N, CA, C and O of each residue as an XYZ file, in Angstrom:
316
protein
N     -14.300     -2.374    -56.537
C     -13.098     -2.787    -55.842
C     -12.703     -1.764    -54.785
O     -12.258     -2.128    -53.696
N     -12.871     -0.456    -55.115
C     -12.526      0.591    -54.163
C     -13.392      0.490    -52.910
O     -12.911      0.698    -51.796
N     -14.669      0.170    -53.100
C     -15.579      0.042    -51.966
C     -15.123     -1.095    -51.055
O     -15.169     -0.976    -49.831
N     -14.686     -2.188    -51.655
C     -14.222     -3.325    -50.875
C     -12.987     -2.958    -50.047
O     -12.902     -3.305    -48.869
N     -12.036     -2.260    -50.660
C     -10.814     -1.849    -49.956
C     -11.160     -0.864    -48.847
O     -10.623     -0.959    -47.743
N     -12.048      0.078    -49.130
C     -12.457      1.050    -48.132
C     -13.177      0.356    -46.975
O     -12.920      0.661    -45.811
N     -14.068     -0.567    -47.289
C     -14.782     -1.322    -46.258
C     -13.802     -2.138    -45.413
O     -13.938     -2.208    -44.192
N     -12.828     -2.744    -46.059
C     -11.818     -3.523    -45.352
C     -10.998     -2.621    -44.406
O     -10.714     -3.001    -43.271
N     -10.627     -1.436    -44.885
C      -9.851     -0.494    -44.072
C     -10.656     -0.041    -42.857
O     -10.117      0.048    -41.755
N     -11.928      0.243    -43.049
C     -12.791      0.655    -41.938
C     -12.920     -0.485    -40.933
O     -12.876     -0.245    -39.726
N     -13.078     -1.711    -41.405
C     -13.200     -2.860    -40.513
C     -11.923     -3.048    -39.697
O     -11.985     -3.300    -38.493
N     -10.778     -2.929    -40.341
C      -9.493     -3.085    -39.642
C      -9.333     -1.980    -38.598
O      -8.894     -2.254    -37.482
N      -9.678     -0.746    -38.938
C      -9.583      0.358    -37.974
C     -10.518      0.135    -36.799
O     -10.151      0.404    -35.656
N     -11.714     -0.350    -37.067
C     -12.678     -0.608    -35.990
C     -12.151     -1.665    -35.041
O     -12.253     -1.523    -33.823
N     -11.597     -2.709    -35.590
C     -11.033     -3.776    -34.755
C      -9.865     -3.234    -33.934
O      -9.723     -3.562    -32.757
N      -9.040     -2.414    -34.551
C      -7.890     -1.833    -33.848
C      -8.335     -0.953    -32.687
O      -7.796     -1.049    -31.585
N      -9.308     -0.110    -32.935
C      -9.814      0.783    -31.890
C     -10.425     -0.029    -30.765
O     -10.182      0.264    -29.594
N     -11.202     -1.029    -31.089
C     -11.821     -1.878    -30.067
C     -10.755     -2.599    -29.264
O     -10.849     -2.678    -28.040
N      -9.756     -3.118    -29.930
C      -8.678     -3.831    -29.263
C      -7.912     -2.910    -28.324
O      -7.586     -3.300    -27.203
N      -7.628     -1.718    -28.760
C      -6.912     -0.749    -27.911
C      -7.752     -0.376    -26.706
O      -7.224     -0.219    -25.605
N      -9.041     -0.234    -26.901
C      -9.919      0.126    -25.797
C      -9.916     -0.975    -24.746
O      -9.849     -0.686    -23.551
N      -9.986     -2.225    -25.171
C      -9.963     -3.346    -24.228
C      -8.629     -3.411    -23.491
O      -8.591     -3.650    -22.284
N      -7.535     -3.198    -24.223
C      -6.209     -3.226    -23.600
C      -6.090     -2.106    -22.578
O      -5.551     -2.313    -21.490
N      -6.584     -0.932    -22.915
C      -6.534      0.207    -21.995
C      -7.355     -0.083    -20.752
O      -6.937      0.230    -19.637
N      -8.520     -0.680    -20.942
C      -9.378     -1.014    -19.803
C      -8.675     -2.029    -18.903
O      -8.700     -1.890    -17.680
N      -8.056     -3.036    -19.491
C      -7.347     -4.040    -18.705
C      -6.166     -3.409    -17.965
O      -5.929     -3.710    -16.795
N      -5.426     -2.529    -18.653
C      -4.295     -1.859    -18.008
C      -4.762     -0.994    -16.846
O      -4.121     -0.962    -15.795
N      -5.866     -0.302    -17.029
C      -6.400      0.538    -15.958
C      -6.800     -0.323    -14.761
O      -6.536      0.044    -13.616
N      -7.430     -1.458    -15.019
C      -7.818     -2.360    -13.930
C      -6.587     -2.902    -13.211
O      -6.567     -2.979    -11.983
N      -5.563     -3.275    -13.972
C      -4.322     -3.774    -13.362
C      -3.660     -2.691    -12.517
O      -3.181     -2.957    -11.414
N      -3.639     -1.470    -13.045
C      -3.029     -0.364    -12.303
C      -3.785     -0.086    -11.010
O      -3.172      0.153     -9.969
N      -5.094     -0.115    -11.071
C      -5.900      0.121     -9.876
C      -5.673     -0.977     -8.850
O      -5.578     -0.703     -7.654
N      -5.586     -2.207     -9.308
C      -5.342     -3.332     -8.412
C      -3.974     -3.195     -7.748
O      -3.835     -3.430     -6.547
N      -2.971     -2.818     -8.527
C      -1.619     -2.642     -7.982
C      -1.588     -1.500     -6.969
O      -0.941     -1.603     -5.928
N      -2.289     -0.419     -7.281
C      -2.347      0.700     -6.341
C      -3.005      0.265     -5.033
O      -2.557      0.651     -3.954
N      -4.047     -0.520     -5.125
C      -4.713     -1.023     -3.917
C      -3.768     -1.869     -3.086
O      -3.738     -1.754     -1.861
N      -2.995     -2.723     -3.751
C      -2.028     -3.556     -3.036
C      -0.938     -2.700     -2.399
O      -0.506     -2.978     -1.281
N      -0.490     -1.658     -3.106
C       0.536     -0.763     -2.571
C       0.020     -0.041     -1.330
O       0.734      0.092     -0.337
N      -1.221      0.420     -1.395
C      -1.810      1.104     -0.242
C      -1.921      0.142      0.931
O      -1.607      0.497      2.067
N      -2.365     -1.068      0.652
C      -2.496     -2.077      1.708
C      -1.139     -2.365      2.352
O      -1.037     -2.454      3.576
N      -0.107     -2.509      1.534
C       1.239     -2.746      2.066
C       1.710     -1.559      2.903
O       2.310     -1.739      3.963
N       1.439     -0.362      2.430
C       1.835      0.840      3.163
C       1.149      0.922      4.521
O       1.774      1.275      5.521
N      -0.129      0.597      4.548
C      -0.868      0.627      5.808
C      -0.321     -0.432      6.770
O      -0.157     -0.168      7.961
N      -0.044     -1.608      6.258
C       0.515     -2.669      7.107
C       1.876     -2.252      7.670
O       2.147     -2.457      8.853
N       2.726     -1.670      6.829
C       4.041     -1.215      7.291
C       3.900     -0.123      8.345
O       4.613     -0.130      9.349
N       2.993      0.805      8.122
C       2.780      1.882      9.089
C       2.271      1.318     10.411
O       2.683      1.765     11.481
N       1.383      0.346     10.336
C       0.861     -0.272     11.560
C       1.974     -0.988     12.314
O       2.052     -0.893     13.539
N       2.827     -1.698     11.600
C       3.950     -2.391     12.240
C       4.897     -1.402     12.916
O       5.321     -1.613     14.053
N       5.220     -0.329     12.212
C       6.124      0.673     12.772
C       5.505      1.358     13.985
O       6.198      1.643     14.962
N       4.213      1.619     13.925
C       3.520      2.234     15.055
C       3.527      1.295     16.256
O       3.761      1.721     17.387
N       3.271      0.024     16.001
C       3.285     -0.957     17.092
C       4.665     -1.020     17.745
O       4.768     -1.068     18.971
N       5.717     -1.019     16.939
C       7.078     -1.044     17.483
C       7.351      0.211     18.308
O       7.950      0.129     19.380
N       6.919      1.361     17.821
C       7.143      2.614     18.539
C       6.400      2.617     19.874
O       6.927      3.079     20.886
N       5.183      2.103     19.868
C       4.404      2.041     21.105
C       5.061      1.085     22.097
O       5.129      1.375     23.291
N       5.541     -0.047     21.606
C       6.233     -1.000     22.478
C       7.483     -0.370     23.096
O       7.738     -0.529     24.290
N       8.255      0.339     22.283
C       9.460      0.992     22.788
C       9.102      2.059     23.823
O       9.755      2.171     24.861
N       8.067      2.833     23.534
C       7.639      3.863     24.483
C       7.181      3.221     25.790
O       7.485      3.725     26.871
N       6.460      2.122     25.693
C       6.022      1.406     26.892
C       7.200      0.903     27.704
O       7.186      0.972     28.933
N       8.221      0.397     27.025
C       9.423     -0.082     27.718
C      10.118      1.078     28.432
O      10.558      0.930     29.572
N      10.219      2.221     27.773
C      10.872      3.385     28.381
C      10.083      3.867     29.597
O      10.669      4.226     30.619
N       8.775      3.875     29.488
C       7.943      4.288     30.620
C       8.126      3.325     31.789
O       8.225      3.745     32.941
N       8.170      2.042     31.483
C       8.370      1.035     32.532
C       9.739      1.216     33.191
O       9.850      1.134     34.414
N      10.765      1.458     32.404
C      12.103      1.684     32.951
C      12.120      2.927     33.840
O      12.712      2.919     34.919
N      11.470      3.986     33.381
C      11.420      5.215     34.179
C      10.676      4.970     35.482
O      11.076      5.481     36.528
N       9.609      4.201     35.432
C       8.866      3.872     36.647
C       9.720      3.088     37.625
O       9.673      3.332     38.831
N      10.498      2.148     37.111
C      11.381      1.362     37.976
C      12.453      2.248     38.606
O      12.797      2.071     39.775
N      12.986      3.206     37.831
C      13.985      4.123     38.375
C      13.393      4.974     39.495
O      14.027      5.183     40.529
N      12.173      5.461     39.278
C      11.508      6.255     40.312
C      11.283      5.395     41.548
O      11.501      5.845     42.672
N      10.850      4.170     41.340
C      10.612      3.254     42.458
C      11.907      3.007     43.234
O      11.898      3.003     44.465
N      13.009      2.803     42.532
C      14.302      2.587     43.179
C      14.722      3.831     43.970
O      15.243      3.716     45.080
N      14.499      5.006     43.405
C      14.852      6.244     44.101
C      14.031      6.392     45.379
O      14.549      6.801     46.419
N      12.758      6.058     45.289
C      11.889      6.152     46.464
C      12.370      5.180     47.540
O      12.418      5.535     48.718
N      12.722      3.969     47.148
C      13.225      2.976     48.110
C      14.533      3.444     48.741
O      14.733      3.281     49.945
N      15.420      4.023     47.942
C      16.686      4.512     48.470
C      16.460      5.669     49.436
O      17.155      5.781     50.445
N      15.515      6.509     49.139
C      15.206      7.643     50.012
C      14.646      7.120     51.338
O      15.011      7.611     52.405
N      13.757      6.121     51.266
C      13.187      5.557     52.490
C      14.261      4.859     53.325
O      14.241      4.937     54.553
N      15.193      4.180     52.663
C      16.260      3.483     53.383
C      17.200      4.451     54.075
O      17.736      4.133     55.137
N      17.408      5.601     53.511
C      18.332      6.577     54.071
C      17.712      7.370     55.219
O      18.437      8.069     55.927
N      16.453      7.290     55.418
C      15.811      8.045     56.493
C      15.756      7.297     57.740
O      15.243      7.800     58.740
């Protein structure tokens, strides 16, 4: 009877260890997948912000060019 109880206990422990290992593996895969999605979102956000900054810089450069052009025209008109 003792052998049966001991064998049963070993079987239950083996199943528990195997089950925990599978759960850990699944959790690790889920965590890696989530991290990949987070990185992808971060890259997309950074790209969007960079695009906006470049657009704003382009607008400022264009405005400065127009101001210079207006100054040149005013200088020519005054001569």
